[in-house]
Amino acid sequence: MQTSRFAPLLPALAVLGSVTSLAIGTSYAKHLFPLIGAQGTSALRVGFSALFLLLLWRPWRWHTSRVDGVAILRYGLALGVMNLLFYMALRTIPFGIAVAIEFIGPLAVAMFSSRRPIDFLWVGCALAGLLLLLPLSGGPALDVAGVLYALGAAACWALYIVFGKRAGHLHAGHSVSLGVAVAALVVVPVGVAHAGTALLQPSILLAGLLVAVVSSAIPMSLEMMALKRLPKETFGILISMEPAVAALWALLLLHEQLSGLQWLAIGCTVLASVGSAATARRRPPPAAAVVT
């Protein structure tokens, strides 16, 4: 049957769909910046995402110990600050470049957990990509504040992974819904303080809901489906396409033109991420799956 022939491709298409949906949603979100700022846009995205996940998973059904509560609190704080800093970076640097810089966070976590010689090759690729984005390379200058915000988001992404693993024994719906709720408690007050009553305009609320669905709810749902059907290494390779996909959609939807050096820098980041995932040391399956 035709269905069975293409069935193995579905998880890979789900990852591609997740990355594409995230890129489209974030590109659309940038159009809200002139109206409510990056802070207000981030508040709507995270706030609506938290409401959606709380209603979907109803985490109050599960018992949360004090230790797990602390882990979820740290996980949520890292997630909230990461989202806010990333949107702040998008104000002044291209989307694809911001994603490439942010990817340094999970790459650093992967590299520090392994000291094999092959990993130094991927470290070199990631560093080469970062250096190509700096003015020293002779390419177009990037806004310093935007780069610093993106680096801050990268650090928060690394912490998000570390703290997420500490809560990895919990059901994904339990930890993720509570974690995003904590993130909303961080981001929403900042957005309200910046944008004020502009956030309550019906058209703005509708746009914020659309951003939350396209850049959070759909990608997370597709990723959870793919994670159940793909080896961790394969999932890591596919998700590594995100910087390149982001740059392509930003070119199409935001008309963000990148130089040849900047495309090369994104390519180095993608290569480092793909290589790290492809050569990751295979370990025996843990007692409980970890979804971050």
Tab-separated table of C-alpha atoms in Angstrom:
chain	number	residue	atom	x	y	z
A	1	MET	CA	0.000	0.000	0.000
A	2	GLN	CA	1.121	3.559	-0.668
A	3	THR	CA	0.451	4.546	2.920
A	4	SER	CA	2.937	2.008	4.286
A	5	ARG	CA	5.571	3.063	1.737
A	6	PHE	CA	5.590	6.675	2.933
A	7	ALA	CA	4.910	5.987	6.612
A	8	PRO	CA	8.634	5.989	7.570
A	9	LEU	CA	8.927	9.519	6.161
A	10	LEU	CA	6.205	10.946	8.394
A	11	PRO	CA	8.377	11.541	11.511
A	12	ALA	CA	11.006	13.326	9.401
A	13	LEU	CA	8.292	15.414	7.747
A	14	ALA	CA	6.945	16.220	11.208
A	15	VAL	CA	10.320	17.648	12.247
A	16	LEU	CA	10.538	19.643	9.021
A	17	GLY	CA	6.999	20.873	9.620
A	18	SER	CA	7.910	21.868	13.174
A	19	VAL	CA	10.957	23.870	12.088
A	20	THR	CA	9.015	25.489	9.251
A	21	SER	CA	6.050	26.395	11.452
A	22	LEU	CA	8.376	27.921	14.047
A	23	ALA	CA	10.136	29.975	11.367
A	24	ILE	CA	6.868	31.231	9.852
A	25	GLY	CA	5.395	32.078	13.251
A	26	THR	CA	8.482	33.960	14.382
A	27	SER	CA	8.717	35.822	11.089
A	28	TYR	CA	5.103	36.906	11.496
A	29	ALA	CA	5.793	37.899	15.117
A	30	LYS	CA	8.367	40.441	13.960
A	31	HIS	CA	5.544	42.388	12.299
A	32	LEU	CA	4.100	43.007	15.777
A	33	PHE	CA	7.289	44.625	17.087
A	34	PRO	CA	6.388	48.160	15.882
A	35	LEU	CA	3.006	47.855	17.647
A	36	ILE	CA	3.809	46.245	21.021
A	37	GLY	CA	7.567	45.736	20.963
A	38	ALA	CA	9.539	42.529	21.259
A	39	GLN	CA	8.587	42.335	24.942
A	40	GLY	CA	4.856	42.529	24.287
A	41	THR	CA	5.065	40.033	21.418
A	42	SER	CA	7.002	37.579	23.562
A	43	ALA	CA	4.448	38.025	26.366
A	44	LEU	CA	1.555	37.121	24.074
A	45	ARG	CA	3.360	34.135	22.595
A	46	VAL	CA	4.427	32.647	25.931
A	47	GLY	CA	1.225	33.624	27.731
A	48	PHE	CA	-1.109	32.023	25.201
A	49	SER	CA	1.192	28.972	24.943
A	50	ALA	CA	0.993	28.518	28.718
A	51	LEU	CA	-2.818	28.709	28.693
A	52	PHE	CA	-3.002	26.212	25.824
A	53	LEU	CA	-0.680	23.698	27.513
A	54	LEU	CA	-2.327	24.035	30.935
A	55	LEU	CA	-5.755	23.351	29.433
A	56	LEU	CA	-4.394	20.472	27.344
A	57	TRP	CA	-2.402	18.644	30.029
A	58	ARG	CA	-4.030	19.802	33.304
A	59	PRO	CA	-0.809	19.269	35.286
A	60	TRP	CA	-2.621	19.574	38.619
A	61	ARG	CA	-3.645	15.936	38.086
A	62	TRP	CA	-0.069	14.863	38.914
A	63	HIS	CA	1.709	15.126	42.233
A	64	THR	CA	4.699	17.497	42.164
A	65	SER	CA	7.305	16.938	44.873
A	66	ARG	CA	9.331	19.816	46.292
A	67	VAL	CA	12.465	18.657	44.444
A	68	ASP	CA	10.572	18.363	41.162
A	69	GLY	CA	8.991	21.749	41.788
A	70	VAL	CA	12.400	23.394	42.114
A	71	ALA	CA	13.599	21.677	38.920
A	72	ILE	CA	10.503	22.842	37.012
A	73	LEU	CA	10.909	26.362	38.416
A	74	ARG	CA	14.500	26.592	37.131
A	75	TYR	CA	13.481	25.037	33.818
A	76	GLY	CA	10.670	27.550	33.393
A	77	LEU	CA	12.812	30.541	34.384
A	78	ALA	CA	15.436	29.573	31.804
A	79	LEU	CA	12.722	29.087	29.169
A	80	GLY	CA	11.108	32.445	29.891
A	81	VAL	CA	14.309	34.477	29.836
A	82	MET	CA	15.449	32.604	26.689
A	83	ASN	CA	12.266	33.563	24.829
A	84	LEU	CA	12.467	37.177	25.932
A	85	LEU	CA	16.150	37.585	25.038
A	86	PHE	CA	15.673	35.908	21.659
A	87	TYR	CA	12.854	38.261	20.697
A	88	MET	CA	14.943	41.210	21.881
A	89	ALA	CA	17.739	40.011	19.583
A	90	LEU	CA	15.326	39.849	16.638
A	91	ARG	CA	14.760	43.602	16.853
A	92	THR	CA	18.179	44.415	15.413
A	93	ILE	CA	19.753	41.291	13.845
A	94	PRO	CA	18.399	38.958	11.121
A	95	PHE	CA	16.289	35.996	12.217
A	96	GLY	CA	18.539	33.323	10.702
A	97	ILE	CA	21.641	34.771	12.355
A	98	ALA	CA	19.898	35.014	15.726
A	99	VAL	CA	18.954	31.326	15.509
A	100	ALA	CA	22.500	30.368	14.493
A	101	ILE	CA	23.953	32.204	17.503
A	102	GLU	CA	21.316	30.739	19.828
A	103	PHE	CA	22.225	27.215	18.654
A	104	ILE	CA	25.593	27.641	20.392
A	105	GLY	CA	23.769	26.888	23.653
A	106	PRO	CA	22.683	23.298	22.945
A	107	LEU	CA	25.936	22.692	21.059
A	108	ALA	CA	27.910	23.687	24.148
A	109	VAL	CA	25.892	21.282	26.299
A	110	ALA	CA	26.541	18.454	23.841
A	111	MET	CA	30.262	19.199	23.632
A	112	PHE	CA	30.826	19.498	27.379
A	113	SER	CA	29.185	16.121	27.932
A	114	SER	CA	31.724	14.393	25.668
A	115	ARG	CA	35.489	14.778	25.241
A	116	ARG	CA	36.101	12.558	22.202
A	117	PRO	CA	38.469	13.876	19.518
A	118	ILE	CA	35.724	14.067	16.877
A	119	ASP	CA	33.832	16.564	19.045
A	120	PHE	CA	36.627	19.102	18.724
A	121	LEU	CA	35.909	19.193	14.985
A	122	TRP	CA	32.315	20.238	15.686
A	123	VAL	CA	33.485	22.786	18.248
A	124	GLY	CA	35.749	24.228	15.562
A	125	CYS	CA	32.836	24.447	13.102
A	126	ALA	CA	30.666	26.241	15.655
A	127	LEU	CA	33.453	28.687	16.539
A	128	ALA	CA	34.144	29.307	12.855
A	129	GLY	CA	30.479	30.123	12.334
A	130	LEU	CA	30.483	32.571	15.250
A	131	LEU	CA	33.694	34.255	14.115
A	132	LEU	CA	32.316	34.701	10.598
A	133	LEU	CA	29.468	36.720	12.100
A	134	LEU	CA	31.818	39.152	13.841
A	135	PRO	CA	33.089	42.346	12.173
A	136	LEU	CA	36.636	40.919	12.312
A	137	SER	CA	35.719	38.620	9.418
A	138	GLY	CA	35.172	41.567	7.104
A	139	GLY	CA	31.471	40.842	6.681
A	140	PRO	CA	28.545	43.185	7.404
A	141	ALA	CA	28.594	44.550	10.952
A	142	LEU	CA	25.900	43.263	13.291
A	143	ASP	CA	24.264	45.256	16.062
A	144	VAL	CA	26.272	44.530	19.228
A	145	ALA	CA	23.252	44.620	21.524
A	146	GLY	CA	21.400	42.179	19.263
A	147	VAL	CA	24.335	39.754	19.262
A	148	LEU	CA	24.591	39.961	23.070
A	149	TYR	CA	20.873	39.259	23.433
A	150	ALA	CA	21.248	36.225	21.144
A	151	LEU	CA	24.240	34.977	23.155
A	152	GLY	CA	22.199	35.412	26.327
A	153	ALA	CA	19.421	33.365	24.739
A	154	ALA	CA	22.023	30.695	23.870
A	155	ALA	CA	23.153	30.522	27.504
A	156	CYS	CA	19.534	30.234	28.648
A	157	TRP	CA	18.910	27.457	26.087
A	158	ALA	CA	21.838	25.542	27.580
A	159	LEU	CA	20.397	25.986	31.095
A	160	TYR	CA	16.952	25.009	29.816
A	161	ILE	CA	18.375	21.690	28.571
A	162	VAL	CA	20.271	21.025	31.810
A	163	PHE	CA	17.295	21.841	34.046
A	164	GLY	CA	14.909	20.038	31.698
A	165	LYS	CA	16.885	16.825	32.080
A	166	ARG	CA	16.571	17.079	35.868
A	167	ALA	CA	12.806	17.017	35.413
A	168	GLY	CA	13.016	14.420	32.647
A	169	HIS	CA	11.583	11.607	34.757
A	170	LEU	CA	8.237	13.420	34.849
A	171	HIS	CA	5.560	13.070	32.185
A	172	ALA	CA	6.318	15.505	29.353
A	173	GLY	CA	2.907	17.152	29.650
A	174	HIS	CA	3.461	17.652	33.382
A	175	SER	CA	6.890	19.276	33.205
A	176	VAL	CA	6.383	21.231	29.967
A	177	SER	CA	3.011	22.754	30.889
A	178	LEU	CA	4.209	23.855	34.323
A	179	GLY	CA	7.538	25.023	32.896
A	180	VAL	CA	5.846	27.205	30.271
A	181	ALA	CA	3.505	28.564	32.970
A	182	VAL	CA	6.557	29.649	34.986
A	183	ALA	CA	8.029	31.165	31.815
A	184	ALA	CA	4.809	33.153	31.353
A	185	LEU	CA	5.116	34.522	34.892
A	186	VAL	CA	8.537	35.872	33.866
A	187	VAL	CA	7.711	37.219	30.415
A	188	VAL	CA	4.130	38.497	30.693
A	189	PRO	CA	4.842	41.155	33.370
A	190	VAL	CA	7.727	42.494	31.255
A	191	GLY	CA	5.480	42.662	28.189
A	192	VAL	CA	2.668	44.363	30.122
A	193	ALA	CA	5.080	46.914	31.580
A	194	HIS	CA	6.361	47.717	28.083
A	195	ALA	CA	3.206	47.606	25.935
A	196	GLY	CA	0.494	48.330	28.522
A	197	THR	CA	-3.129	48.323	27.355
A	198	ALA	CA	-2.072	47.922	23.705
A	199	LEU	CA	-1.903	44.188	24.447
A	200	LEU	CA	-5.675	44.151	25.059
A	201	GLN	CA	-6.653	45.340	21.593
A	202	PRO	CA	-8.689	42.550	19.923
A	203	SER	CA	-6.570	42.599	16.762
A	204	ILE	CA	-3.360	42.361	18.810
A	205	LEU	CA	-4.740	39.536	20.949
A	206	LEU	CA	-5.782	37.624	17.836
A	207	ALA	CA	-2.354	38.127	16.258
A	208	GLY	CA	-0.674	37.011	19.489
A	209	LEU	CA	-2.835	33.894	19.603
A	210	LEU	CA	-1.860	33.108	16.011
A	211	VAL	CA	1.838	33.540	16.865
A	212	ALA	CA	1.470	31.220	19.877
A	213	VAL	CA	-0.265	28.519	17.828
A	214	VAL	CA	2.063	28.638	14.810
A	215	SER	CA	5.379	29.156	16.637
A	216	SER	CA	4.705	27.116	19.806
A	217	ALA	CA	1.684	24.797	19.836
A	218	ILE	CA	2.137	23.303	16.350
A	219	PRO	CA	5.959	22.856	16.552
A	220	MET	CA	5.802	21.304	20.027
A	221	SER	CA	3.057	18.876	18.972
A	222	LEU	CA	4.941	17.815	15.836
A	223	GLU	CA	8.221	17.401	17.743
A	224	MET	CA	6.589	15.230	20.410
A	225	MET	CA	5.160	13.023	17.648
A	226	ALA	CA	8.551	12.754	15.921
A	227	LEU	CA	10.453	12.031	19.143
A	228	LYS	CA	8.325	8.942	19.731
A	229	ARG	CA	9.242	7.509	16.327
A	230	LEU	CA	12.796	8.674	15.606
A	231	PRO	CA	16.138	7.779	17.207
A	232	LYS	CA	17.487	10.673	19.274
A	233	GLU	CA	20.466	11.105	16.920
A	234	THR	CA	18.240	11.302	13.830
A	235	PHE	CA	15.955	13.820	15.508
A	236	GLY	CA	18.993	15.914	16.448
A	237	ILE	CA	20.248	15.925	12.855
A	238	LEU	CA	16.873	16.983	11.457
A	239	ILE	CA	16.299	19.730	14.020
A	240	SER	CA	19.766	21.084	13.191
A	241	MET	CA	18.319	22.455	9.973
A	242	GLU	CA	16.537	25.168	11.963
A	243	PRO	CA	19.056	28.029	11.395
A	244	ALA	CA	19.038	27.483	7.627
A	245	VAL	CA	15.241	27.128	7.486
A	246	ALA	CA	14.859	30.275	9.590
A	247	ALA	CA	17.145	32.231	7.264
A	248	LEU	CA	15.247	31.050	4.174
A	249	TRP	CA	11.823	31.987	5.572
A	250	ALA	CA	13.160	35.312	6.821
A	251	LEU	CA	14.372	35.979	3.284
A	252	LEU	CA	10.951	35.131	1.845
A	253	LEU	CA	8.713	36.783	4.450
A	254	LEU	CA	10.869	39.563	5.918
A	255	HIS	CA	13.189	40.217	2.964
A	256	GLU	CA	16.220	39.866	5.254
A	257	GLN	CA	19.176	39.670	2.876
A	258	LEU	CA	22.290	37.908	4.172
A	259	SER	CA	25.815	38.168	2.802
A	260	GLY	CA	27.761	35.186	1.516
A	261	LEU	CA	29.837	35.122	4.717
A	262	GLN	CA	26.704	35.105	6.850
A	263	TRP	CA	25.253	32.176	4.905
A	264	LEU	CA	28.592	30.407	5.358
A	265	ALA	CA	28.424	31.108	9.102
A	266	ILE	CA	24.941	29.577	9.279
A	267	GLY	CA	26.239	26.609	7.292
A	268	CYS	CA	29.067	26.098	9.806
A	269	THR	CA	26.563	26.127	12.681
A	270	VAL	CA	24.313	23.622	10.917
A	271	LEU	CA	27.299	21.380	10.134
A	272	ALA	CA	28.445	21.496	13.767
A	273	SER	CA	24.969	20.599	15.007
A	274	VAL	CA	24.460	17.820	12.448
A	275	GLY	CA	27.919	16.393	13.132
A	276	SER	CA	27.405	16.483	16.887
A	277	ALA	CA	24.082	14.653	16.601
A	278	ALA	CA	25.342	12.140	14.031
A	279	THR	CA	28.422	11.139	16.031
A	280	ALA	CA	26.798	11.249	19.462
A	281	ARG	CA	27.800	8.308	21.609
A	282	ARG	CA	24.962	5.827	21.706
A	283	ARG	CA	23.961	4.984	25.254
A	284	PRO	CA	21.607	2.339	26.675
A	285	PRO	CA	18.037	3.652	26.853
A	286	PRO	CA	17.315	5.294	30.236
A	287	ALA	CA	14.587	4.086	32.557
A	288	ALA	CA	12.414	7.040	31.555
A	289	ALA	CA	12.517	9.027	28.357
A	290	VAL	CA	13.771	12.578	28.573
A	291	VAL	CA	11.964	15.155	26.471
A	292	THR	CA	13.436	18.659	26.506
